[in-house]
mmCIF file of C-alpha atoms in Angstrom:
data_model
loop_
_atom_site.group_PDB
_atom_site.id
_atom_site.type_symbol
_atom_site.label_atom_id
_atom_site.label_comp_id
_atom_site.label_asym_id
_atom_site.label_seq_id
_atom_site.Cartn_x
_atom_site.Cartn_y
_atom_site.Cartn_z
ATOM 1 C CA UNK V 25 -68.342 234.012 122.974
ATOM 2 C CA UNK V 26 -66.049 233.821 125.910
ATOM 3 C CA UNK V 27 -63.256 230.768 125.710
ATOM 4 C CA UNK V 28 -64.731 229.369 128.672
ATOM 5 C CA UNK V 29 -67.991 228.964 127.548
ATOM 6 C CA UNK V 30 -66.592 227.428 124.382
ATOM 7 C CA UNK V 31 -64.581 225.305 125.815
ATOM 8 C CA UNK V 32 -67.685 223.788 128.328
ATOM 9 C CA UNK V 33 -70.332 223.742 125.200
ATOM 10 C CA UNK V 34 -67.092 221.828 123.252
ATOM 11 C CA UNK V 35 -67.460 219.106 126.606
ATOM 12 C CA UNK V 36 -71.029 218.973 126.215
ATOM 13 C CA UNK V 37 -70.876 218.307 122.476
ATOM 14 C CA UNK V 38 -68.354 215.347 122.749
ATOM 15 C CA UNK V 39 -70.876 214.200 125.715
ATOM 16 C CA UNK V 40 -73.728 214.065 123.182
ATOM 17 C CA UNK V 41 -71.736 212.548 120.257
ATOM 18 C CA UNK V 42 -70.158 209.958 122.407
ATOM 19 C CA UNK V 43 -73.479 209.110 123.818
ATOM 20 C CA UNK V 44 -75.364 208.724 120.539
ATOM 21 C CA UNK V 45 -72.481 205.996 119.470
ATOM 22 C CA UNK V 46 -73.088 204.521 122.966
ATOM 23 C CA UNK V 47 -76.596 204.290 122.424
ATOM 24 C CA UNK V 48 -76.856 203.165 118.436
ATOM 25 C CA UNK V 49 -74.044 200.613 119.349
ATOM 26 C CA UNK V 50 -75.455 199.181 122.249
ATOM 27 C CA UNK V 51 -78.950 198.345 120.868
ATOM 28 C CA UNK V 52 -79.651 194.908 120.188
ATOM 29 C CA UNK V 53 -76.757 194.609 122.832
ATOM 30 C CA UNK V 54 -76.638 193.170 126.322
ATOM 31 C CA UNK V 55 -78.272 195.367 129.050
ATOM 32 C CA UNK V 56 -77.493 196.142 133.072
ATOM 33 C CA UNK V 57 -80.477 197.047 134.642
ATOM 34 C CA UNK V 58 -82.069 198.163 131.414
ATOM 35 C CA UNK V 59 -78.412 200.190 130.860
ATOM 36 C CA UNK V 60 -76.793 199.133 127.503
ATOM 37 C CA UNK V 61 -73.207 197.795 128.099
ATOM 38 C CA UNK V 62 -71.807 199.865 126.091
ATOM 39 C CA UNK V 63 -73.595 203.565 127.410
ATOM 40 C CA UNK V 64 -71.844 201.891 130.610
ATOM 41 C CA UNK V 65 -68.551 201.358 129.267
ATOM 42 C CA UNK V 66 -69.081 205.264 127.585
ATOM 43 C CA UNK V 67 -69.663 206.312 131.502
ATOM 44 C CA UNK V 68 -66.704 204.676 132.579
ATOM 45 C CA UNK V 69 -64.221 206.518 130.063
ATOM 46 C CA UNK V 70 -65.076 209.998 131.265
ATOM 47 C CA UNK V 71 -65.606 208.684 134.564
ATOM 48 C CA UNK V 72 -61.967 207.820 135.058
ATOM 49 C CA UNK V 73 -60.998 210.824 133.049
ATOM 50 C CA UNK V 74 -62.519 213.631 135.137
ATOM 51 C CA UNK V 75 -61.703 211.570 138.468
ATOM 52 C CA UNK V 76 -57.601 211.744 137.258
ATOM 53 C CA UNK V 77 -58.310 215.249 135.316
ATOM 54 C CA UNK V 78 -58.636 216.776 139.461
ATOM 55 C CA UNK V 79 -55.307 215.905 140.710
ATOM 56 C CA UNK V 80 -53.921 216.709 137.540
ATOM 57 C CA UNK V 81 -55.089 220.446 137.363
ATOM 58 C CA UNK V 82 -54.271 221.139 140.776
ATOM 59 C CA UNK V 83 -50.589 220.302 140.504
ATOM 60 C CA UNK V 84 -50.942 221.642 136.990
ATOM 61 C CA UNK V 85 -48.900 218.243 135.498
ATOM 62 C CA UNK V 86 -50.108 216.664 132.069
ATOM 63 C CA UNK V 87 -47.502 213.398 133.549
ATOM 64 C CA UNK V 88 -50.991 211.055 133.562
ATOM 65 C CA UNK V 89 -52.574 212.521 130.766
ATOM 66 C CA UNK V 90 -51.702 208.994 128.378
ATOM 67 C CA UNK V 91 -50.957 206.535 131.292
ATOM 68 C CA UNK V 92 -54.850 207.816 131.990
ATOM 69 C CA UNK V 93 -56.349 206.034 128.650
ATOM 70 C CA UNK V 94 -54.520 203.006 128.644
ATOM 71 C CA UNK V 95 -56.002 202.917 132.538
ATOM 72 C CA UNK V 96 -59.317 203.660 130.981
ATOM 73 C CA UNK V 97 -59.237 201.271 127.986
ATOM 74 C CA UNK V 98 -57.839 198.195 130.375
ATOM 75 C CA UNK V 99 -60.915 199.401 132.265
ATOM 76 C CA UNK V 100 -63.981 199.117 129.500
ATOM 77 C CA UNK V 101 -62.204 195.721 128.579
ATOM 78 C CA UNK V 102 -63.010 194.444 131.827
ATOM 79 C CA UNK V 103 -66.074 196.227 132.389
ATOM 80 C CA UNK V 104 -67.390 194.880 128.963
ATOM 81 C CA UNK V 105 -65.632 191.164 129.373
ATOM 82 C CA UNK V 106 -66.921 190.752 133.214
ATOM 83 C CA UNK V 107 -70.427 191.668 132.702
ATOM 84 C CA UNK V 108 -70.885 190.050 129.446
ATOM 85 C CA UNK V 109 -69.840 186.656 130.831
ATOM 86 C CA UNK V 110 -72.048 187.712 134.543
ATOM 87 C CA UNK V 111 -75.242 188.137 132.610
ATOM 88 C CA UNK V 112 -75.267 185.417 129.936
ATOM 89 C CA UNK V 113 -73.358 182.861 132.053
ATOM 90 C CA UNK V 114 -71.302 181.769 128.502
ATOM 91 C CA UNK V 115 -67.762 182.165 128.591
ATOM 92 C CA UNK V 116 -65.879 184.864 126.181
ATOM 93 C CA UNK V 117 -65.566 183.271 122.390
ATOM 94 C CA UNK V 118 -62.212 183.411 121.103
ATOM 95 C CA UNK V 119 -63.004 186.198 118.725
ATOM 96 C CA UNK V 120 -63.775 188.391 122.446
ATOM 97 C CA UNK V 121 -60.757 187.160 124.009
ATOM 98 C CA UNK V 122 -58.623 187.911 120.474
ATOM 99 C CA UNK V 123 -60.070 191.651 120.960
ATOM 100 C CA UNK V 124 -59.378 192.286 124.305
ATOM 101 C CA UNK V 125 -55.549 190.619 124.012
ATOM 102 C CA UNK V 126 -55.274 192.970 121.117
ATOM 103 C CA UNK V 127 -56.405 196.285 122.382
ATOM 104 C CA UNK V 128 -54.924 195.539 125.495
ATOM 105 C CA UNK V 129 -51.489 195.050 124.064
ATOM 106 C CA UNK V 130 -51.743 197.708 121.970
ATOM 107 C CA UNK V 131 -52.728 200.423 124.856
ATOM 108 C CA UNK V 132 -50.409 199.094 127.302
ATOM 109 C CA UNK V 133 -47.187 199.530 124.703
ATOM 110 C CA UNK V 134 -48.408 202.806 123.878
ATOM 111 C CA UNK V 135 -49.320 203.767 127.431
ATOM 112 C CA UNK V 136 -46.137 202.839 128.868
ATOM 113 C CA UNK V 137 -43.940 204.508 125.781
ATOM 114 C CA UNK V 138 -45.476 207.802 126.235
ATOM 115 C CA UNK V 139 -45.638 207.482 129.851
ATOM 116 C CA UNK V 140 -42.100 207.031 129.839
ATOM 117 C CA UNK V 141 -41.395 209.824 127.182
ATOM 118 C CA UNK V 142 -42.999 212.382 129.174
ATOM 119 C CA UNK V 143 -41.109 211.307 132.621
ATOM 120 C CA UNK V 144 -37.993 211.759 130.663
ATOM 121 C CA UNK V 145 -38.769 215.006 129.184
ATOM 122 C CA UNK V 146 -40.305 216.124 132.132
ATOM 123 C CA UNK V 147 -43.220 217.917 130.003
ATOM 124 C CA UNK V 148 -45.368 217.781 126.908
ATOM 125 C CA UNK V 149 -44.559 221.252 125.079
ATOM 126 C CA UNK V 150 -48.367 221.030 123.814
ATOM 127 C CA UNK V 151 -49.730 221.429 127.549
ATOM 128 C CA UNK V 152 -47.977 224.467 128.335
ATOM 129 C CA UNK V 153 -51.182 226.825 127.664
ATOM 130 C CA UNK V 154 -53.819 224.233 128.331
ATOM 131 C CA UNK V 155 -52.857 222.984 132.036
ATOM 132 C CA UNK V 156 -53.031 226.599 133.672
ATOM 133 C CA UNK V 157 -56.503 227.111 132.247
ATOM 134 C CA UNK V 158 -59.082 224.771 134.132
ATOM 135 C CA UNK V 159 -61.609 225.276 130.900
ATOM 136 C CA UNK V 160 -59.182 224.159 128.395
ATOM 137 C CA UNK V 161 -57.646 221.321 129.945
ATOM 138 C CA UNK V 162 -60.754 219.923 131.327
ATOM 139 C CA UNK V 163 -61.788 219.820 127.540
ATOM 140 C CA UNK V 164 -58.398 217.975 126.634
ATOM 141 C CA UNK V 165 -59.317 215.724 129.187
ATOM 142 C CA UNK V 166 -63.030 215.145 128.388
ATOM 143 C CA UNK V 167 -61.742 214.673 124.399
ATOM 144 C CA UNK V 168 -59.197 211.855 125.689
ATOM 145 C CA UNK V 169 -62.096 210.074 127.291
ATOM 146 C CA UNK V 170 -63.898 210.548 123.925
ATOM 147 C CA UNK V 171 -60.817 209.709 122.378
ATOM 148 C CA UNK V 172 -60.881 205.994 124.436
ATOM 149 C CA UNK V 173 -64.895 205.695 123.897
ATOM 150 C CA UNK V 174 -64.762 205.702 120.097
ATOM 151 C CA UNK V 175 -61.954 204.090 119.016
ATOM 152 C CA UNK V 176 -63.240 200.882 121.553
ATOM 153 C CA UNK V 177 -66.245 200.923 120.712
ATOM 154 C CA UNK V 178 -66.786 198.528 117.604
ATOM 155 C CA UNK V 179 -64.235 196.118 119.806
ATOM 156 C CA UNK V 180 -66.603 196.612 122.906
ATOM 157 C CA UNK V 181 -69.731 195.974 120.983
ATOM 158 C CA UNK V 182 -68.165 192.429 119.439
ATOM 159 C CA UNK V 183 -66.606 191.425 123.277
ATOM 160 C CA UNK V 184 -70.366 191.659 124.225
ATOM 161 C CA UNK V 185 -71.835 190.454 121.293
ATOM 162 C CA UNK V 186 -69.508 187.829 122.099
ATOM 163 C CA UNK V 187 -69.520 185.783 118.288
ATOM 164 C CA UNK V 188 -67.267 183.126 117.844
ATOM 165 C CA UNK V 189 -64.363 183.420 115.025
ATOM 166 C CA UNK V 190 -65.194 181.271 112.483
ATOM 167 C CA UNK V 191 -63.944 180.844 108.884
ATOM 168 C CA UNK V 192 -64.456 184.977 108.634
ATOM 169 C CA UNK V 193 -62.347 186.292 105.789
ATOM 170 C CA UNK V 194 -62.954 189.721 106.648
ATOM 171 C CA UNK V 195 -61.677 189.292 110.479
ATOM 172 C CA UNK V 196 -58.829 187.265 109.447
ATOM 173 C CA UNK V 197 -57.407 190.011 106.874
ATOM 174 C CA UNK V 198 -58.200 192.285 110.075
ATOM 175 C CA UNK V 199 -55.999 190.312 112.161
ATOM 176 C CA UNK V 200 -52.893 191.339 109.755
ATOM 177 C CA UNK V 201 -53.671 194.686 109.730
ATOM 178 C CA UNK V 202 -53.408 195.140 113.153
ATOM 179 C CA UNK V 203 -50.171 193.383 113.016
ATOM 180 C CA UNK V 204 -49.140 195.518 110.471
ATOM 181 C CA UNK V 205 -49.943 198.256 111.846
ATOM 182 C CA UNK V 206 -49.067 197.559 115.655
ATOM 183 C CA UNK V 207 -45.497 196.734 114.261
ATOM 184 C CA UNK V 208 -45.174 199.591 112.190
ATOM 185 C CA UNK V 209 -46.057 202.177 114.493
ATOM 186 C CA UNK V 210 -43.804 200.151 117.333
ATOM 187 C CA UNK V 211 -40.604 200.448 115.163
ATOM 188 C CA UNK V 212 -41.455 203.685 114.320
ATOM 189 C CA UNK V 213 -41.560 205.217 117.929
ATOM 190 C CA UNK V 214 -38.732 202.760 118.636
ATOM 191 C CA UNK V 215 -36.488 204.249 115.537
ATOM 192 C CA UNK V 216 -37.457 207.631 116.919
ATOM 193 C CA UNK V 217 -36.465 207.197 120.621
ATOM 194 C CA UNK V 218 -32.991 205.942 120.112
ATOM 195 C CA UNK V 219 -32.606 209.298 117.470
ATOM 196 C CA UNK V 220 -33.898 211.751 120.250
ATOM 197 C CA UNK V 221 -31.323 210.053 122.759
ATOM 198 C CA UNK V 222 -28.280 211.033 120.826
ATOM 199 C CA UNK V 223 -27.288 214.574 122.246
ATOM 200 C CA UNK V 224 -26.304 215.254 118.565
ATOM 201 C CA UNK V 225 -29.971 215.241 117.559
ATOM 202 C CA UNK V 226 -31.125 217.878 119.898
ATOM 203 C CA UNK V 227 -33.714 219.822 117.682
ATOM 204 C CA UNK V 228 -33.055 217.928 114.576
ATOM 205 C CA UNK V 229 -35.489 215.865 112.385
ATOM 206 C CA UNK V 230 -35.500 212.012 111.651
ATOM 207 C CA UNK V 231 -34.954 210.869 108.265
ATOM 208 C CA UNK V 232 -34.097 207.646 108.402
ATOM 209 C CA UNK V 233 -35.757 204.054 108.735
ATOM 210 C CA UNK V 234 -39.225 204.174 108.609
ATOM 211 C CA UNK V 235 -39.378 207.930 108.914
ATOM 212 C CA UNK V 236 -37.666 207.758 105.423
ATOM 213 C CA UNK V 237 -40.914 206.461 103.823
ATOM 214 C CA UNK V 238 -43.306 209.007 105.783
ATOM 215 C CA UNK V 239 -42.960 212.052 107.721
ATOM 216 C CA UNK V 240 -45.555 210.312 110.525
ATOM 217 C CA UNK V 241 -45.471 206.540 110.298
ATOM 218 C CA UNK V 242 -46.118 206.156 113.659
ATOM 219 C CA UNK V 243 -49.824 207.314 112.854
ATOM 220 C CA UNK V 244 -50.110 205.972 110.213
ATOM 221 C CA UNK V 245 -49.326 202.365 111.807
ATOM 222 C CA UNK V 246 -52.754 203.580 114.273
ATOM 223 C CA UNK V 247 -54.823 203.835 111.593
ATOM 224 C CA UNK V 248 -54.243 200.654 110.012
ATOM 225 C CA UNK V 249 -54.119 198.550 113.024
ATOM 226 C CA UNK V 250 -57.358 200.373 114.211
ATOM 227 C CA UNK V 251 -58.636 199.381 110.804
ATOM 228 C CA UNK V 252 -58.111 196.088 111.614
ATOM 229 C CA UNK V 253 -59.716 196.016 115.099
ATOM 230 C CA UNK V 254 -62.788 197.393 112.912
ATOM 231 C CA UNK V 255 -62.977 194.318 110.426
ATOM 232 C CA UNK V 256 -62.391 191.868 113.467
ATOM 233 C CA UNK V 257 -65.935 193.147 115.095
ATOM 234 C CA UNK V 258 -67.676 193.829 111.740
ATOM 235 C CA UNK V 259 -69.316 190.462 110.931
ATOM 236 C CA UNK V 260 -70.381 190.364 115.073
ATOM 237 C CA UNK V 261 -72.280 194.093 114.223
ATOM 238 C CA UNK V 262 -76.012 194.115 113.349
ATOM 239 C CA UNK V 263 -78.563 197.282 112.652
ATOM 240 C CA UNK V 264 -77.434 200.105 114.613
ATOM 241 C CA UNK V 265 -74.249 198.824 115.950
ATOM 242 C CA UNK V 266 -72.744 199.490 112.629
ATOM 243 C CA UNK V 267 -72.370 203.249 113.811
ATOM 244 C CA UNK V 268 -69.466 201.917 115.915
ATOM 245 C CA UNK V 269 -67.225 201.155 113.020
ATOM 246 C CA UNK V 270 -66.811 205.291 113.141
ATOM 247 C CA UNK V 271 -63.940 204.261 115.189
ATOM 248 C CA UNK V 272 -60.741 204.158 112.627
ATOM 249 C CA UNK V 273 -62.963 206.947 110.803
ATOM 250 C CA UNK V 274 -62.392 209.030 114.155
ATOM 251 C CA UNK V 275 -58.556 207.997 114.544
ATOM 252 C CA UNK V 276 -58.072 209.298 110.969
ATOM 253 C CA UNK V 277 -59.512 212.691 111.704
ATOM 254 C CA UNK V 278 -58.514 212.957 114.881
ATOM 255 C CA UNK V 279 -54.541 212.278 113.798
ATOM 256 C CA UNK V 280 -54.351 213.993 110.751
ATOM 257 C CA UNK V 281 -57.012 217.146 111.543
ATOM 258 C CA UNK V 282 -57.404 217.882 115.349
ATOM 259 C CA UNK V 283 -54.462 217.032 117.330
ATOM 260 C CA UNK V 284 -51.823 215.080 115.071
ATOM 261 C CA UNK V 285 -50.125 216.058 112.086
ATOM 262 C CA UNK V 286 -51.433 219.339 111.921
ATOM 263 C CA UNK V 287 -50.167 220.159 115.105
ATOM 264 C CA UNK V 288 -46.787 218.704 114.678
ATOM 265 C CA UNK V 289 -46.265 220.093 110.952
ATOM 266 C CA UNK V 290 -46.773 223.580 111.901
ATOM 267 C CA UNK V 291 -44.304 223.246 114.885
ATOM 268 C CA UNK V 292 -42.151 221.688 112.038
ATOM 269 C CA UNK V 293 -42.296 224.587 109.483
ATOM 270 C CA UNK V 294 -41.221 226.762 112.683
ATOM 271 C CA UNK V 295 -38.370 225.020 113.792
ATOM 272 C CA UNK V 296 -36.868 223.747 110.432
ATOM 273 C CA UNK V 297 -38.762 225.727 107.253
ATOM 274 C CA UNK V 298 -36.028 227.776 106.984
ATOM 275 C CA UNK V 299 -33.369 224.841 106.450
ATOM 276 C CA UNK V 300 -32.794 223.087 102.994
ATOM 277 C CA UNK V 301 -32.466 219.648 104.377
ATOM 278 C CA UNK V 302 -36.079 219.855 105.672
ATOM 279 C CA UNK V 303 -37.549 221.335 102.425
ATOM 280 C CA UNK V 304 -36.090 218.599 100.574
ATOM 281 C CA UNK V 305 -37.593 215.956 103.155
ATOM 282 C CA UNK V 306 -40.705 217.712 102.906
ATOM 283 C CA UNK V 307 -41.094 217.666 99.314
ATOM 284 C CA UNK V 308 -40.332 214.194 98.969
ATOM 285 C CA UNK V 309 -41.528 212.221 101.690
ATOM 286 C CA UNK V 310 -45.561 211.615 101.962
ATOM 287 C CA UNK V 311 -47.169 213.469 105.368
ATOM 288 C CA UNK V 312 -48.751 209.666 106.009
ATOM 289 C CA UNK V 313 -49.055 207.294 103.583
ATOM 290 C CA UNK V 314 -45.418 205.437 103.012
ATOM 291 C CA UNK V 315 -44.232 205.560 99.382
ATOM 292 C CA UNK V 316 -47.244 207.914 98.282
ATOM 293 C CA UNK V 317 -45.387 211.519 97.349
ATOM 294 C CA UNK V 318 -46.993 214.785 98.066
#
């Protein structure tokens, strides 16, 4: 099969699997016009995806690529938020407003972080294949909108439910994994950023704070807060809107088998296999899970 081909049938299957979340999570849901809420908010992802994915490929930059899906996730928040409070005239509960300060704090810091990264850099080494092929990077595009879509969805399908937060066990314990895990990851890029701007480091690997404990803590602060956004909506979920609580599920794969670790390991071995140091680090330091050896 020609790449193309595979690349388009790759767009159509993330189309399908996306919309089969959409349309399991948004039953029971609120409606538009007979349109779940939540098959619009799926629309609206790749919508604003493909619309940025245009200017992108013709100047061949990957610069919006991330600033893109925090654009897109500050997008379904509204989307869900404004139409949920239009149709049933109630305003959001304070579990709805809790999820949409969260996610929207979390996107934004991210957003703006790699945003900033890349403008510094002045590329993302990953892209340098992928933007000159219009196949390819339309894929990368369409599995960023995918990316948005799934790991919102269980926090879109509670913002329309729209439950209030009551003594809830569950949601509460989610509340500190998502600081956990927003922190962690935060300090982690943060410890990061301030080793890559010391000329010294040019090309050399972090060992130290939080990078000590794990070779990717950053990710592995996602997971967990993602986690938490997950036990937040559970007790607003009922019958087929359980489906949506794929979403930390998806982060985990996607992180640690698609376009994460995997990725950055094997661009690891490359650059520093040969070296001692980095075999030692290797062999004592967990790939994600702080304090867990290999």
């Amino acid at each position: 099969m020609k790449e193309p081909l595979k690349n388009y049938l790759s767009v159509v299957v993330i189309l399908v699997f996306a919309s089969c979340i959409a349309i399991a999570g948004g039953q029971g849901g609120a409606t538009f016009k007979s349109v779940p809420l939540l098959v619009i908010c799926m629309g609206g992802s790749f919508f604003i995806h493909w619309f940025m994915f245009i200017p992108s490929f013709i100047a061949k930059s990957e610069k919006f690529y991330d600033i893109t899906g925090t654009l897109a996730y500050l997008s379904l928040l509204t989307i869900a938020s404004a139409l949920t409070v239009s149709l049933s005239g109630i305003p959001l509960s304070d579990r709805s407003l809790l999820l949409l300060v969260l996610v929207s704090i979390w996107s934004l810091r991210l957003g703006s972080f790699l945003f900033c990264r890349i403008i510094q850099a002045g590329e993302d080494r990953r892209f340098r294949k992928i933007k000159v092929s219009f196949s390819k990077f339309f894929l990368t595009w369409s599995l960023s909108g995918l990316w948005v879509f799934i790991t919102s969805a269980n926090a879109l399908t509670a913002i329309i439910n729209n439950v209030p937060l009551k003594n809830d066990p569950v949601s509460y314990f989610g509340i500190f994994l998502w600081y956990f895990g927003f922190f962690f990851e935060s300090i982690a890029d943060e410890q990061k950023r301030r080793f890559r701007n010391k000329p010294e480091n040019v090309d050399e690997f972090i060992t130290h704070g939080l990078w000590r404990y794990s070779r990717h803590p950053n990710y592995f602060g996602e997971i967990v807060l993602w986690t938490g956004i997950a036990l937040i909506s559970m007790p607003t979920l009922s019958g087929w809107q359980y489906s949506t609580l794929i979403s930390p599920l998806f982060v985990f794969l996607l992180l640690t088998r698609i376009s994460g670790i995997n990725l950055l390991e094997a661009r690891a071995d490359k650059l520093w296999g040969h070296r001692q140091e980095y075999k030692h680090y290797k062999q004592t330091t967990p790939a994600l899970l702080p304090f867990i050896n290999r």
